[in-house]
Every structure is written in structure tokens, then in C-alpha cells.
């Protein structure tokens, strides 16, 4: 699992079962994603974006990768970065992929714009804000009338729901058992992400 899930169990596993091999699936390098976010949000007063809190999290993440027998990453770039930090080859690329079927709905019969994601994940929550506050006001209302926006996924808190509620052509769908009916019927999917790392499953 993610490094912060693995971290509290590593010492116990080593003690109780020394022969067990431990693999940490990074999914995304948090220190890389968080650095990009903090640097993009740097205040105009010129203060330091990367502080002691960031440094402490970075140290814990790298130490967790070092304590494991192997680390899985979703890109060669991230595997190389982890291996550079550790000074050994223990990170390996396992590409993230989806074997989706083509939509059964013809393009001419598709309508709407869809954003999918888990919105407890900070980059996805930021994407909702960016979409609603910066992008939607730039789209011609006639286009939105034909292709309204649906925001689909778990973790939409009250603040995010209110952003959509205040916009005529934005519908907050929240959690659904399957995103495929929404994707298959949409004309477009959007990925208004301003920072992150790894690969984007919503693109796949």
C-alpha cells in the first residue's frame, strides 16, 4: 500500500517474520506531488514553500521505501528517482493501465462533460475548484446547455458541493457504483489538474 500505510507495520513485520519480503506500492511519490503543490501555491511574500513539515514527511517516506525490499512505481521516472535517493535498485516500474472497452454509445449520441475522481485526494479537490471557479466561467453558456458538466466521485465535501450548486450547468453526482455509464455517455472527460505525480488514472 501507500508509504504512510506501510510505515507503522514495517518494524513489526520484520520482527515477527524476518523471512517475509515487503513490497511497498507507491502509487504516487507523495514528496514529489507535495513539492509541486507547495511550490505552485507559494505566497507572494517570497516565503519558503518547502518547510520543516514537508521535510519531515519526505524523510519518513524515503525511510519507508528504504526499509522495504522493493518499491513499485507507476513510471520509470519515479523508479529512477527513488533508486537515486536510496543508492540502490529497489524500485521497479509496474505501469498503471486500464483495459477499457470502447463506448457502446456513438459519439453523436453522447452529451455532457465529466470529471471523475476521489475528492478526498487533494489534487482532485483542487481540480474541482479550478474547474468551477476558473474554467466554467470561460465556457459559452450555449455549449454548457448542450453539454452540462457532471462531477462524479467520492469525497465531495460541503465546500466542493456548494461550488457546483452555484453553477447552473454543473451537477454534483458524488459516489456511484460504476463510473463507466457516465464516461460512456459523455462527449468529453476533463482533467483540470494543476499538480500531481505518478500517472493519472482518470486519463487512463
PDB file of C-alpha atoms in Angstrom:
ATOM      1  CA  UNK A   1       0.000   0.000   0.000  1.00  0.00           C
ATOM      2  CA  UNK A   2       0.940   3.690   0.186  1.00  0.00           C
ATOM      3  CA  UNK A   3       4.031   4.528   2.221  1.00  0.00           C
ATOM      4  CA  UNK A   4       2.097   6.007   5.161  1.00  0.00           C
ATOM      5  CA  UNK A   5       0.021   2.815   5.385  1.00  0.00           C
ATOM      6  CA  UNK A   6       3.136   0.608   5.277  1.00  0.00           C
ATOM      7  CA  UNK A   7       5.245   2.699   7.671  1.00  0.00           C
ATOM      8  CA  UNK A   8       3.707   1.669  11.028  1.00  0.00           C
ATOM      9  CA  UNK A   9       3.821  -2.055  10.184  1.00  0.00           C
ATOM     10  CA  UNK A  10       7.320  -2.445   8.773  1.00  0.00           C
ATOM     11  CA  UNK A  11       9.173  -2.908  12.068  1.00  0.00           C
ATOM     12  CA  UNK A  12       6.592  -5.384  13.398  1.00  0.00           C
ATOM     13  CA  UNK A  13       6.693  -7.460  10.208  1.00  0.00           C
ATOM     14  CA  UNK A  14      10.487  -7.572  10.300  1.00  0.00           C
ATOM     15  CA  UNK A  15      10.441  -8.647  13.949  1.00  0.00           C
ATOM     16  CA  UNK A  16       7.660 -11.224  13.702  1.00  0.00           C
ATOM     17  CA  UNK A  17       8.562 -12.674  10.296  1.00  0.00           C
ATOM     18  CA  UNK A  18      12.118 -11.843   9.175  1.00  0.00           C
ATOM     19  CA  UNK A  19      11.803 -14.018   6.055  1.00  0.00           C
ATOM     20  CA  UNK A  20       8.767 -12.110   4.748  1.00  0.00           C
ATOM     21  CA  UNK A  21       9.531  -9.878   1.797  1.00  0.00           C
ATOM     22  CA  UNK A  22       7.911  -6.455   1.940  1.00  0.00           C
ATOM     23  CA  UNK A  23       6.884  -4.567  -1.184  1.00  0.00           C
ATOM     24  CA  UNK A  24       5.518  -1.016  -0.987  1.00  0.00           C
ATOM     25  CA  UNK A  25       3.304   0.084  -3.867  1.00  0.00           C
ATOM     26  CA  UNK A  26       3.906   3.830  -4.010  1.00  0.00           C
ATOM     27  CA  UNK A  27       1.043   4.644  -6.434  1.00  0.00           C
ATOM     28  CA  UNK A  28       2.395   8.194  -6.407  1.00  0.00           C
ATOM     29  CA  UNK A  29       5.514   9.723  -4.909  1.00  0.00           C
ATOM     30  CA  UNK A  30       3.971  11.931  -2.270  1.00  0.00           C
ATOM     31  CA  UNK A  31       7.095  14.034  -1.753  1.00  0.00           C
ATOM     32  CA  UNK A  32       7.185  14.877  -5.459  1.00  0.00           C
ATOM     33  CA  UNK A  33       3.476  15.668  -5.679  1.00  0.00           C
ATOM     34  CA  UNK A  34       3.546  17.728  -2.472  1.00  0.00           C
ATOM     35  CA  UNK A  35       6.605  19.718  -3.564  1.00  0.00           C
ATOM     36  CA  UNK A  36       4.854  20.604  -6.819  1.00  0.00           C
ATOM     37  CA  UNK A  37       1.735  21.683  -4.924  1.00  0.00           C
ATOM     38  CA  UNK A  38       3.591  23.754  -2.345  1.00  0.00           C
ATOM     39  CA  UNK A  39       5.777  25.449  -4.939  1.00  0.00           C
ATOM     40  CA  UNK A  40       2.741  26.284  -7.067  1.00  0.00           C
ATOM     41  CA  UNK A  41       0.988  27.791  -4.024  1.00  0.00           C
ATOM     42  CA  UNK A  42       3.994  29.812  -2.875  1.00  0.00           C
ATOM     43  CA  UNK A  43       2.847  33.089  -1.363  1.00  0.00           C
ATOM     44  CA  UNK A  44       3.724  36.414  -2.951  1.00  0.00           C
ATOM     45  CA  UNK A  45       5.698  37.462   0.135  1.00  0.00           C
ATOM     46  CA  UNK A  46       8.603  35.313  -1.009  1.00  0.00           C
ATOM     47  CA  UNK A  47       8.459  32.924   1.932  1.00  0.00           C
ATOM     48  CA  UNK A  48       9.795  29.393   1.646  1.00  0.00           C
ATOM     49  CA  UNK A  49       7.290  26.966   0.154  1.00  0.00           C
ATOM     50  CA  UNK A  50       9.052  23.833   1.416  1.00  0.00           C
ATOM     51  CA  UNK A  51       9.172  23.905   5.186  1.00  0.00           C
ATOM     52  CA  UNK A  52      10.037  21.625   8.081  1.00  0.00           C
ATOM     53  CA  UNK A  53       6.705  19.808   7.883  1.00  0.00           C
ATOM     54  CA  UNK A  54       7.363  18.951   4.243  1.00  0.00           C
ATOM     55  CA  UNK A  55      10.914  17.847   5.091  1.00  0.00           C
ATOM     56  CA  UNK A  56       9.728  15.569   7.900  1.00  0.00           C
ATOM     57  CA  UNK A  57       7.217  13.864   5.576  1.00  0.00           C
ATOM     58  CA  UNK A  58       9.889  13.461   2.902  1.00  0.00           C
ATOM     59  CA  UNK A  59      12.250  11.783   5.375  1.00  0.00           C
ATOM     60  CA  UNK A  60       9.540   9.388   6.562  1.00  0.00           C
ATOM     61  CA  UNK A  61       8.547   8.478   3.002  1.00  0.00           C
ATOM     62  CA  UNK A  62      12.120   7.795   1.848  1.00  0.00           C
ATOM     63  CA  UNK A  63      12.882   5.818   5.016  1.00  0.00           C
ATOM     64  CA  UNK A  64       9.818   3.666   4.387  1.00  0.00           C
ATOM     65  CA  UNK A  65      10.950   2.904   0.847  1.00  0.00           C
ATOM     66  CA  UNK A  66      14.433   2.104   2.149  1.00  0.00           C
ATOM     67  CA  UNK A  67      13.050  -0.278   4.789  1.00  0.00           C
ATOM     68  CA  UNK A  68      11.091  -2.272   2.190  1.00  0.00           C
ATOM     69  CA  UNK A  69      12.572  -4.994   0.000  1.00  0.00           C
ATOM     70  CA  UNK A  70      11.107  -3.398  -3.119  1.00  0.00           C
ATOM     71  CA  UNK A  71       9.092  -0.378  -4.178  1.00  0.00           C
ATOM     72  CA  UNK A  72       6.647  -0.307  -7.083  1.00  0.00           C
ATOM     73  CA  UNK A  73       6.186   2.891  -9.083  1.00  0.00           C
ATOM     74  CA  UNK A  74       3.905   3.768 -11.996  1.00  0.00           C
ATOM     75  CA  UNK A  75       6.597   5.431 -14.108  1.00  0.00           C
ATOM     76  CA  UNK A  76      10.231   4.805 -14.982  1.00  0.00           C
ATOM     77  CA  UNK A  77      10.993   8.377 -13.950  1.00  0.00           C
ATOM     78  CA  UNK A  78       9.707   7.762 -10.428  1.00  0.00           C
ATOM     79  CA  UNK A  79      11.519   4.422 -10.139  1.00  0.00           C
ATOM     80  CA  UNK A  80      14.759   6.163 -11.122  1.00  0.00           C
ATOM     81  CA  UNK A  81      14.143   8.948  -8.614  1.00  0.00           C
ATOM     82  CA  UNK A  82      13.560   6.522  -5.729  1.00  0.00           C
ATOM     83  CA  UNK A  83      16.628   4.493  -6.702  1.00  0.00           C
ATOM     84  CA  UNK A  84      18.706   7.681  -6.839  1.00  0.00           C
ATOM     85  CA  UNK A  85      17.605   8.555  -3.313  1.00  0.00           C
ATOM     86  CA  UNK A  86      18.265   5.069  -1.968  1.00  0.00           C
ATOM     87  CA  UNK A  87      21.518   4.472  -3.822  1.00  0.00           C
ATOM     88  CA  UNK A  88      20.358   1.011  -4.854  1.00  0.00           C
ATOM     89  CA  UNK A  89      17.993  -0.557  -7.345  1.00  0.00           C
ATOM     90  CA  UNK A  90      14.954  -1.467  -5.277  1.00  0.00           C
ATOM     91  CA  UNK A  91      12.245   0.493  -7.105  1.00  0.00           C
ATOM     92  CA  UNK A  92      10.635  -1.039 -10.173  1.00  0.00           C
ATOM     93  CA  UNK A  93       8.172   0.172 -12.765  1.00  0.00           C
ATOM     94  CA  UNK A  94       4.759  -1.501 -12.867  1.00  0.00           C
ATOM     95  CA  UNK A  95       2.744   0.514 -15.412  1.00  0.00           C
ATOM     96  CA  UNK A  96      -0.715   1.648 -14.438  1.00  0.00           C
ATOM     97  CA  UNK A  97      -3.248   0.664 -17.083  1.00  0.00           C
ATOM     98  CA  UNK A  98      -6.916   0.033 -17.780  1.00  0.00           C
ATOM     99  CA  UNK A  99      -8.251  -2.363 -20.411  1.00  0.00           C
ATOM    100  CA  UNK A 100     -11.472  -0.499 -21.061  1.00  0.00           C
ATOM    101  CA  UNK A 101     -13.916  -1.346 -23.825  1.00  0.00           C
ATOM    102  CA  UNK A 102     -14.950   1.260 -26.405  1.00  0.00           C
ATOM    103  CA  UNK A 103     -18.150   3.093 -25.527  1.00  0.00           C
ATOM    104  CA  UNK A 104     -21.289   1.371 -26.854  1.00  0.00           C
ATOM    105  CA  UNK A 105     -22.801   4.858 -27.338  1.00  0.00           C
ATOM    106  CA  UNK A 106     -21.971   6.507 -30.654  1.00  0.00           C
ATOM    107  CA  UNK A 107     -20.248   9.887 -30.477  1.00  0.00           C
ATOM    108  CA  UNK A 108     -23.220  11.722 -31.994  1.00  0.00           C
ATOM    109  CA  UNK A 109     -25.420  10.404 -29.175  1.00  0.00           C
ATOM    110  CA  UNK A 110     -23.086  11.423 -26.370  1.00  0.00           C
ATOM    111  CA  UNK A 111     -23.633  14.590 -24.390  1.00  0.00           C
ATOM    112  CA  UNK A 112     -22.014  16.346 -21.486  1.00  0.00           C
ATOM    113  CA  UNK A 113     -18.662  16.768 -19.795  1.00  0.00           C
ATOM    114  CA  UNK A 114     -17.481  14.537 -16.946  1.00  0.00           C
ATOM    115  CA  UNK A 115     -14.833  14.895 -14.241  1.00  0.00           C
ATOM    116  CA  UNK A 116     -14.171  11.725 -12.229  1.00  0.00           C
ATOM    117  CA  UNK A 117     -12.057  11.208  -9.147  1.00  0.00           C
ATOM    118  CA  UNK A 118     -11.842  10.633  -5.416  1.00  0.00           C
ATOM    119  CA  UNK A 119     -12.089  14.120  -3.972  1.00  0.00           C
ATOM    120  CA  UNK A 120     -10.531  13.282  -0.624  1.00  0.00           C
ATOM    121  CA  UNK A 121      -7.357  13.321  -2.752  1.00  0.00           C
ATOM    122  CA  UNK A 122      -6.136  16.920  -2.609  1.00  0.00           C
ATOM    123  CA  UNK A 123      -5.199  17.329  -6.314  1.00  0.00           C
ATOM    124  CA  UNK A 124      -8.696  16.181  -7.318  1.00  0.00           C
ATOM    125  CA  UNK A 125     -10.379  18.565  -4.885  1.00  0.00           C
ATOM    126  CA  UNK A 126      -8.241  21.373  -6.294  1.00  0.00           C
ATOM    127  CA  UNK A 127      -9.303  20.298  -9.791  1.00  0.00           C
ATOM    128  CA  UNK A 128     -12.982  20.806  -8.858  1.00  0.00           C
ATOM    129  CA  UNK A 129     -12.224  24.300  -7.568  1.00  0.00           C
ATOM    130  CA  UNK A 130     -10.192  25.163 -10.658  1.00  0.00           C
ATOM    131  CA  UNK A 131     -12.901  23.820 -12.967  1.00  0.00           C
ATOM    132  CA  UNK A 132     -15.764  25.632 -11.229  1.00  0.00           C
ATOM    133  CA  UNK A 133     -14.015  28.912 -10.472  1.00  0.00           C
ATOM    134  CA  UNK A 134     -11.671  29.403 -13.423  1.00  0.00           C
ATOM    135  CA  UNK A 135     -12.790  27.258 -16.377  1.00  0.00           C
ATOM    136  CA  UNK A 136     -16.599  27.129 -16.307  1.00  0.00           C
ATOM    137  CA  UNK A 137     -16.982  30.950 -16.427  1.00  0.00           C
ATOM    138  CA  UNK A 138     -14.991  30.951 -19.696  1.00  0.00           C
ATOM    139  CA  UNK A 139     -17.261  28.430 -21.458  1.00  0.00           C
ATOM    140  CA  UNK A 140     -20.106  29.755 -23.608  1.00  0.00           C
ATOM    141  CA  UNK A 141     -23.412  29.052 -21.823  1.00  0.00           C
ATOM    142  CA  UNK A 142     -24.839  27.665 -25.096  1.00  0.00           C
ATOM    143  CA  UNK A 143     -22.146  24.976 -25.068  1.00  0.00           C
ATOM    144  CA  UNK A 144     -22.846  24.175 -21.426  1.00  0.00           C
ATOM    145  CA  UNK A 145     -26.586  23.972 -22.103  1.00  0.00           C
ATOM    146  CA  UNK A 146     -25.864  21.228 -24.657  1.00  0.00           C
ATOM    147  CA  UNK A 147     -23.065  19.642 -22.639  1.00  0.00           C
ATOM    148  CA  UNK A 148     -23.555  20.164 -18.885  1.00  0.00           C
ATOM    149  CA  UNK A 149     -20.784  19.137 -16.515  1.00  0.00           C
ATOM    150  CA  UNK A 150     -21.089  16.204 -14.106  1.00  0.00           C
ATOM    151  CA  UNK A 151     -18.627  15.821 -11.234  1.00  0.00           C
ATOM    152  CA  UNK A 152     -18.593  12.159 -10.262  1.00  0.00           C
ATOM    153  CA  UNK A 153     -16.831  10.512  -7.338  1.00  0.00           C
ATOM    154  CA  UNK A 154     -16.499  10.020  -3.614  1.00  0.00           C
ATOM    155  CA  UNK A 155     -15.358  12.587  -1.060  1.00  0.00           C
ATOM    156  CA  UNK A 156     -17.110  15.730  -2.294  1.00  0.00           C
ATOM    157  CA  UNK A 157     -17.327  17.782   0.893  1.00  0.00           C
ATOM    158  CA  UNK A 158     -19.770  20.615   1.510  1.00  0.00           C
ATOM    159  CA  UNK A 159     -17.420  23.259   0.119  1.00  0.00           C
ATOM    160  CA  UNK A 160     -16.987  21.394  -3.177  1.00  0.00           C
ATOM    161  CA  UNK A 161     -20.691  20.582  -3.442  1.00  0.00           C
ATOM    162  CA  UNK A 162     -21.534  24.250  -2.972  1.00  0.00           C
ATOM    163  CA  UNK A 163     -19.199  25.248  -5.808  1.00  0.00           C
ATOM    164  CA  UNK A 164     -21.248  23.094  -8.170  1.00  0.00           C
ATOM    165  CA  UNK A 165     -24.590  24.097  -6.650  1.00  0.00           C
ATOM    166  CA  UNK A 166     -23.888  27.732  -7.509  1.00  0.00           C
ATOM    167  CA  UNK A 167     -23.364  26.970 -11.220  1.00  0.00           C
ATOM    168  CA  UNK A 168     -26.353  26.364 -13.483  1.00  0.00           C
ATOM    169  CA  UNK A 169     -24.800  23.730 -15.729  1.00  0.00           C
ATOM    170  CA  UNK A 170     -22.745  21.830 -13.148  1.00  0.00           C
ATOM    171  CA  UNK A 171     -24.223  18.746 -11.485  1.00  0.00           C
ATOM    172  CA  UNK A 172     -22.599  17.178  -8.425  1.00  0.00           C
ATOM    173  CA  UNK A 173     -23.173  13.430  -8.724  1.00  0.00           C
ATOM    174  CA  UNK A 174     -20.969  12.200  -5.834  1.00  0.00           C
ATOM    175  CA  UNK A 175     -20.266   8.476  -5.323  1.00  0.00           C
ATOM    176  CA  UNK A 176     -21.625   5.960  -7.852  1.00  0.00           C
ATOM    177  CA  UNK A 177     -21.192   2.155  -8.062  1.00  0.00           C
ATOM    178  CA  UNK A 178     -19.577   2.492 -11.509  1.00  0.00           C
ATOM    179  CA  UNK A 179     -18.225   5.484 -13.427  1.00  0.00           C
ATOM    180  CA  UNK A 180     -18.499   3.725 -16.793  1.00  0.00           C
ATOM    181  CA  UNK A 181     -22.127   4.724 -17.570  1.00  0.00           C
ATOM    182  CA  UNK A 182     -21.107   8.355 -17.102  1.00  0.00           C
ATOM    183  CA  UNK A 183     -17.938   8.110 -19.182  1.00  0.00           C
ATOM    184  CA  UNK A 184     -19.607   6.107 -21.954  1.00  0.00           C
ATOM    185  CA  UNK A 185     -22.340   8.724 -22.447  1.00  0.00           C
ATOM    186  CA  UNK A 186     -20.151  11.836 -22.153  1.00  0.00           C
ATOM    187  CA  UNK A 187     -18.832  13.826 -25.089  1.00  0.00           C
ATOM    188  CA  UNK A 188     -15.764  14.883 -23.089  1.00  0.00           C
ATOM    189  CA  UNK A 189     -13.911  13.994 -19.929  1.00  0.00           C
ATOM    190  CA  UNK A 190     -11.804  16.702 -18.338  1.00  0.00           C
ATOM    191  CA  UNK A 191      -8.640  16.607 -16.218  1.00  0.00           C
ATOM    192  CA  UNK A 192      -8.174  20.095 -14.754  1.00  0.00           C
ATOM    193  CA  UNK A 193      -5.266  19.029 -12.533  1.00  0.00           C
ATOM    194  CA  UNK A 194      -2.746  21.688 -11.566  1.00  0.00           C
ATOM    195  CA  UNK A 195      -0.234  19.455  -9.779  1.00  0.00           C
ATOM    196  CA  UNK A 196       0.474  15.821  -9.044  1.00  0.00           C
ATOM    197  CA  UNK A 197       2.867  12.965  -9.735  1.00  0.00           C
ATOM    198  CA  UNK A 198       2.666   9.399 -10.988  1.00  0.00           C
ATOM    199  CA  UNK A 199       0.138   8.734 -13.728  1.00  0.00           C
ATOM    200  CA  UNK A 200      -3.457   9.858 -13.905  1.00  0.00           C
ATOM    201  CA  UNK A 201      -5.977   7.012 -13.723  1.00  0.00           C
ATOM    202  CA  UNK A 202      -8.753   9.383 -14.819  1.00  0.00           C
ATOM    203  CA  UNK A 203      -6.830   9.800 -18.085  1.00  0.00           C
ATOM    204  CA  UNK A 204      -6.357   6.047 -18.473  1.00  0.00           C
TER     205      UNK A 204
END
